[in-house]
């Protein structure tokens, strides 16, 4: 006898708090898939109603093979690995977990700014090598009184604004999709054109999705326009800051340091030029992977699937809202 329970595929490991939500539903059966190759997912896809996904690629073939798929729920806010058009074409909601990683990435951004300003990468090895007398050859700086430009003022960027204010920084904010009054309410000075203010900026951080509008938005010209000795941070998506231009600006000395959590190609190649530059601090796309963030992401990822089954999914977490409009119209 065929089961009338909803079938959910969990691709990868989720925090136990998220799994507990699935375990608590008698009307749901789930399977955890560790082999996330497309070939294996195609074998498991038929009859699937919901997919919880961390890093697997969700292709059109997988979506269509399911046959009755209702929702793909991303463990986080990025969805580069999901075929959005295929979801929309097949009436599948693509949901994200917006409350998951915003505090974590905002803190990572401030960590980079502080570590760069205070020359941690230089001072720590001096202590370990016993080169105490060389400590004054490197000059740390204060964030206090410096001007920070935050490009992108969504869930993460708005939090960076508040944290930078706590360090008494002057904060400029750019986001063409956020009203100037809302930017002021965050505590930032709104700017209409981020390129026009670069000459006043000591530190720049980007918090935007990767798309045709944002790809390469910080290139050689933008880096050259920053104040000499500026700091650059990218905890958003690879490609927003041109990697070759950043290396060149670091090597010329115009940019004093950079913090990078994301790369054009991940993982980066073994001969990536960033590896030769001690003034570029790097983390492995892990800014949003704190203990708390993973818990929040797992819970909301599963909540979004169950809410879809229950008809209570919050439209605010749905990427392809055209599916919701089509459902309402029918």
Coordinates of C-alpha atoms in Angstrom, one line a residue:
X1 CA 0.0 0.0 0.0
X2 CA 1.3 3.4 -1.0
X3 CA 2.1 5.8 1.9
X4 CA 0.3 9.1 2.0
X5 CA 3.1 10.6 4.0
X6 CA 5.2 13.4 2.6
X7 CA 8.7 12.4 1.6
X8 CA 11.7 14.6 2.4
X9 CA 15.3 14.3 1.3
X10 CA 17.8 15.8 3.7
X11 CA 21.0 16.4 1.7
X12 CA 23.9 16.4 4.1
X13 CA 23.9 16.6 7.9
X14 CA 21.7 19.0 9.7
X15 CA 21.9 20.2 13.3
X16 CA 19.9 17.8 15.6
X17 CA 17.4 20.6 16.4
X18 CA 16.4 20.7 12.8
X19 CA 16.2 16.9 12.5
X20 CA 14.1 16.8 15.7
X21 CA 11.3 18.7 13.9
X22 CA 11.2 16.1 11.2
X23 CA 11.3 13.3 13.7
X24 CA 8.3 14.8 15.4
X25 CA 6.0 14.6 12.4
X26 CA 4.1 11.4 11.9
X27 CA 2.9 12.6 8.4
X28 CA 6.5 12.9 7.1
X29 CA 9.1 10.4 6.2
X30 CA 12.6 11.5 5.6
X31 CA 15.9 10.2 4.3
X32 CA 19.4 11.6 4.9
X33 CA 21.6 11.5 1.8
X34 CA 25.3 11.8 2.1
X35 CA 26.2 11.1 -1.5
X36 CA 25.0 14.3 -3.1
X37 CA 26.1 13.5 -6.6
X38 CA 23.5 14.2 -9.3
X39 CA 23.5 10.6 -10.3
X40 CA 22.6 9.4 -6.7
X41 CA 20.1 12.2 -6.1
X42 CA 18.3 11.2 -9.3
X43 CA 17.9 7.7 -7.9
X44 CA 16.3 9.0 -4.7
X45 CA 14.3 11.9 -6.1
X46 CA 11.1 10.1 -7.4
X47 CA 8.2 10.7 -5.0
X48 CA 9.9 13.5 -3.1
X49 CA 7.8 16.3 -1.8
X50 CA 10.5 18.4 -0.1
X51 CA 14.3 18.8 -0.3
X52 CA 16.5 20.2 2.5
X53 CA 19.8 21.2 0.9
X54 CA 23.1 22.6 2.1
X55 CA 25.7 22.4 -0.7
X56 CA 24.3 20.0 -3.2
X57 CA 23.5 21.2 -6.7
X58 CA 19.7 21.0 -7.4
X59 CA 19.4 20.7 -11.1
X60 CA 16.4 20.7 -13.4
X61 CA 16.8 17.0 -13.9
X62 CA 16.5 16.4 -10.1
X63 CA 13.5 18.7 -9.8
X64 CA 11.6 17.1 -12.6
X65 CA 12.6 13.6 -11.5
X66 CA 10.8 14.1 -8.2
X67 CA 7.5 14.3 -9.9
X68 CA 5.7 15.8 -6.9
X69 CA 8.2 18.2 -5.5
X70 CA 6.7 21.2 -3.5
X71 CA 9.7 22.9 -1.9
X72 CA 13.4 23.1 -2.0
X73 CA 14.6 24.6 1.3
X74 CA 18.1 26.1 1.4
X75 CA 20.2 25.8 4.5
X76 CA 21.1 29.5 4.5
X77 CA 20.4 32.5 2.2
X78 CA 22.5 31.8 -0.9
X79 CA 20.9 29.8 -3.7
X80 CA 23.5 29.8 -6.5
X81 CA 23.4 26.0 -6.5
X82 CA 19.7 25.7 -7.2
X83 CA 18.1 26.0 -10.7
X84 CA 15.6 28.7 -9.8
X85 CA 14.0 28.7 -13.2
X86 CA 13.4 25.0 -13.0
X87 CA 11.8 25.4 -9.6
X88 CA 9.5 28.1 -11.0
X89 CA 8.6 26.2 -14.2
X90 CA 7.6 23.2 -12.0
X91 CA 5.7 25.1 -9.4
X92 CA 8.3 24.4 -6.7
X93 CA 8.9 26.9 -4.0
X94 CA 12.6 27.8 -3.3
X95 CA 12.8 28.9 0.3
X96 CA 15.8 30.3 2.2
X97 CA 16.7 30.7 5.9
X98 CA 17.2 34.4 6.3
X99 CA 17.5 34.4 10.1
X100 CA 20.2 31.8 10.1
X101 CA 23.6 33.5 9.4
X102 CA 23.2 37.2 9.6
X103 CA 24.7 37.8 13.1
X104 CA 27.5 35.3 12.3
X105 CA 28.6 36.9 9.1
X106 CA 28.3 40.4 10.6
X107 CA 30.6 39.4 13.4
X108 CA 33.0 37.8 10.9
X109 CA 33.1 41.1 9.0
X110 CA 34.0 43.0 12.2
X111 CA 36.6 40.3 13.0
X112 CA 38.3 40.9 9.7
X113 CA 38.3 44.7 10.2
X114 CA 39.7 44.4 13.7
X115 CA 42.3 41.8 12.8
X116 CA 43.5 43.8 9.8
X117 CA 43.5 47.1 11.7
X118 CA 45.4 45.7 14.7
X119 CA 47.9 43.7 12.5
X120 CA 47.2 40.4 14.2
X121 CA 48.7 38.4 11.3
X122 CA 52.0 40.2 11.9
X123 CA 52.1 40.5 15.6
X124 CA 51.2 36.9 16.5
X125 CA 54.1 35.3 14.7
X126 CA 56.5 37.9 16.2
X127 CA 55.5 36.7 19.7
X128 CA 55.8 33.0 18.7
X129 CA 59.3 33.5 17.2
X130 CA 60.5 35.7 20.1
X131 CA 61.0 38.7 17.8
X132 CA 59.6 41.0 20.5
X133 CA 61.9 43.9 19.5
X134 CA 60.4 44.0 16.0
X135 CA 56.9 44.9 17.3
X136 CA 57.2 48.6 16.4
X137 CA 58.2 48.0 12.8
X138 CA 54.5 47.4 12.1
X139 CA 51.9 50.1 12.7
X140 CA 48.4 49.1 13.9
X141 CA 45.5 51.6 13.4
X142 CA 42.3 52.3 15.2
X143 CA 38.8 51.9 13.7
X144 CA 37.6 54.8 15.9
X145 CA 37.0 57.8 13.7
X146 CA 37.6 55.9 10.4
X147 CA 35.0 55.9 7.6
X148 CA 33.4 52.5 6.7
X149 CA 31.3 52.0 3.5
X150 CA 28.8 49.2 3.7
X151 CA 27.6 48.1 0.3
X152 CA 24.4 46.2 0.7
X153 CA 22.2 46.8 3.6
X154 CA 20.0 43.8 4.1
X155 CA 20.0 41.4 7.0
X156 CA 23.8 41.3 7.3
X157 CA 24.9 44.7 6.1
X158 CA 22.5 46.4 8.5
X159 CA 24.0 44.5 11.4
X160 CA 27.5 45.5 10.3
X161 CA 26.4 49.1 10.5
X162 CA 25.3 48.8 14.1
X163 CA 28.5 46.9 15.1
X164 CA 30.7 49.5 13.4
X165 CA 28.9 52.2 15.2
X166 CA 29.9 50.6 18.5
X167 CA 33.5 51.1 17.5
X168 CA 32.8 54.8 16.8
X169 CA 33.2 54.5 13.1
X170 CA 31.6 56.9 10.6
X171 CA 29.4 54.6 8.5
X172 CA 28.2 55.2 4.9
X173 CA 25.6 53.0 3.5
X174 CA 24.7 52.1 -0.1
X175 CA 21.8 50.0 -1.2
X176 CA 19.6 51.1 -4.2
X177 CA 16.8 48.9 -2.8
X178 CA 16.6 50.5 0.7
X179 CA 15.1 53.9 1.2
X180 CA 17.4 56.7 2.5
X181 CA 15.3 57.1 5.6
X182 CA 15.6 53.4 6.4
X183 CA 19.4 53.7 6.0
X184 CA 19.5 56.6 8.4
X185 CA 17.4 54.6 10.9
X186 CA 20.2 51.9 10.8
X187 CA 22.7 54.6 11.8
X188 CA 24.4 55.0 8.4
X189 CA 24.7 58.0 6.1
X190 CA 22.9 57.1 2.8
X191 CA 24.9 57.5 -0.4
X192 CA 23.3 57.5 -3.9
X193 CA 26.4 56.3 -5.7
X194 CA 29.0 54.3 -3.8
X195 CA 31.7 55.1 -6.4
X196 CA 31.3 58.8 -5.7
X197 CA 32.3 58.5 -2.1
X198 CA 35.2 56.0 -2.3
X199 CA 37.8 58.8 -1.8
X200 CA 36.4 59.3 1.7
X201 CA 36.5 55.6 2.7
X202 CA 39.0 53.9 4.9
X203 CA 37.3 50.5 4.9
X204 CA 34.9 48.8 2.5
X205 CA 32.7 45.8 3.0
X206 CA 30.2 44.3 0.6
X207 CA 27.1 42.4 1.5
X208 CA 25.3 41.7 -1.8
X209 CA 24.1 38.6 -3.7
X210 CA 26.1 37.6 -6.8
X211 CA 24.3 38.5 -10.0
X212 CA 24.8 40.5 -13.2
X213 CA 24.4 43.8 -11.3
X214 CA 27.0 43.0 -8.6
X215 CA 29.6 40.9 -10.3
X216 CA 32.9 42.8 -10.4
X217 CA 31.3 45.8 -8.7
X218 CA 34.6 46.4 -6.8
X219 CA 37.3 46.4 -9.5
X220 CA 40.6 48.1 -10.2
X221 CA 39.0 51.5 -10.6
X222 CA 37.0 51.3 -7.3
X223 CA 40.0 50.0 -5.3
X224 CA 42.2 52.8 -6.7
X225 CA 39.6 55.3 -5.7
X226 CA 39.7 54.3 -2.0
X227 CA 41.9 56.2 0.5
X228 CA 45.5 54.9 0.6
X229 CA 45.8 52.3 3.3
X230 CA 42.1 51.2 3.0
X231 CA 40.9 47.8 4.1
X232 CA 38.5 45.7 2.0
X233 CA 36.3 42.8 3.3
X234 CA 34.2 40.4 1.3
X235 CA 32.1 37.9 3.3
X236 CA 29.3 37.9 0.7
X237 CA 30.0 36.1 -2.6
X238 CA 33.1 35.5 -4.7
X239 CA 33.3 37.7 -7.7
X240 CA 31.9 40.9 -6.1
X241 CA 35.5 42.1 -5.5
X242 CA 37.7 41.4 -8.5
X243 CA 40.4 39.0 -7.2
X244 CA 43.2 40.0 -9.7
X245 CA 42.6 43.7 -9.0
X246 CA 42.6 43.1 -5.2
X247 CA 46.0 41.3 -5.4
X248 CA 47.4 44.1 -7.5
X249 CA 46.1 46.8 -5.1
X250 CA 47.6 44.9 -2.1
X251 CA 51.0 44.5 -3.8
X252 CA 51.1 48.1 -4.8
X253 CA 50.5 49.1 -1.1
X254 CA 47.4 51.1 -1.9
X255 CA 45.2 48.7 -0.1
X256 CA 46.7 47.8 3.3
X257 CA 44.8 44.6 3.8
X258 CA 41.8 42.5 2.9
X259 CA 39.6 39.9 4.6
X260 CA 38.1 37.3 2.3
X261 CA 35.7 34.5 3.1
X262 CA 34.5 33.8 -0.4
X263 CA 36.3 33.1 -3.8
X264 CA 35.4 33.1 -7.5
X265 CA 36.1 29.3 -7.5
X266 CA 35.7 27.3 -4.3
X267 CA 37.8 25.8 -3.0
X268 CA 40.5 28.1 -4.5
X269 CA 43.4 26.5 -6.5
X270 CA 46.6 25.6 -4.7
X271 CA 48.4 28.3 -6.6
X272 CA 45.9 31.1 -5.9
X273 CA 47.7 34.4 -5.7
X274 CA 46.0 35.3 -2.4
X275 CA 48.1 32.6 -0.7
X276 CA 51.2 34.6 -1.4
X277 CA 49.9 37.7 0.3
X278 CA 50.1 37.8 4.2
X279 CA 48.0 41.0 4.2
X280 CA 45.0 39.0 2.8
X281 CA 43.3 37.1 5.6
X282 CA 41.2 34.2 4.5
X283 CA 38.5 31.9 5.8
X284 CA 37.0 28.9 3.9
X285 CA 33.5 30.3 3.2
X286 CA 32.8 29.7 6.8
X287 CA 31.5 33.1 8.1
X288 CA 28.0 31.7 8.4
X289 CA 29.0 28.4 9.9
X290 CA 29.1 29.2 13.6
X291 CA 27.4 26.8 16.1
X292 CA 24.5 29.2 16.5
X293 CA 24.1 29.8 12.8
X294 CA 24.1 26.1 11.9
X295 CA 21.4 25.6 14.5
X296 CA 19.2 28.5 13.3
X297 CA 19.7 27.4 9.7
X298 CA 18.7 23.8 10.3
X299 CA 15.6 24.8 12.2
X300 CA 14.4 27.2 9.6
X301 CA 15.3 24.9 6.7
X302 CA 13.0 22.2 8.1
X303 CA 10.4 24.7 9.3
X304 CA 10.1 26.0 5.7
X305 CA 9.5 22.5 4.4
X306 CA 6.8 21.7 7.0
X307 CA 5.2 25.1 6.6
X308 CA 4.9 24.3 2.9
X309 CA 3.1 21.1 3.6
X310 CA 0.9 22.8 6.1
X311 CA 0.1 25.8 3.8
X312 CA 1.6 28.3 6.2
X313 CA 4.9 29.1 4.5
X314 CA 6.0 32.8 5.0
X315 CA 6.1 34.4 1.6
X316 CA 9.1 36.5 2.8
X317 CA 11.4 33.4 2.7
X318 CA 10.4 32.4 -0.9
X319 CA 12.8 33.4 -3.6
X320 CA 10.6 32.7 -6.6
X321 CA 7.4 34.5 -5.6
X322 CA 5.9 33.9 -9.0
X323 CA 5.1 30.4 -7.8
X324 CA 3.1 31.8 -4.9
X325 CA 1.2 34.2 -7.2
X326 CA 0.4 31.3 -9.6
X327 CA -0.9 29.3 -6.7
X328 CA -3.1 32.1 -5.5
X329 CA -4.4 32.7 -9.0
X330 CA -5.4 29.0 -9.3

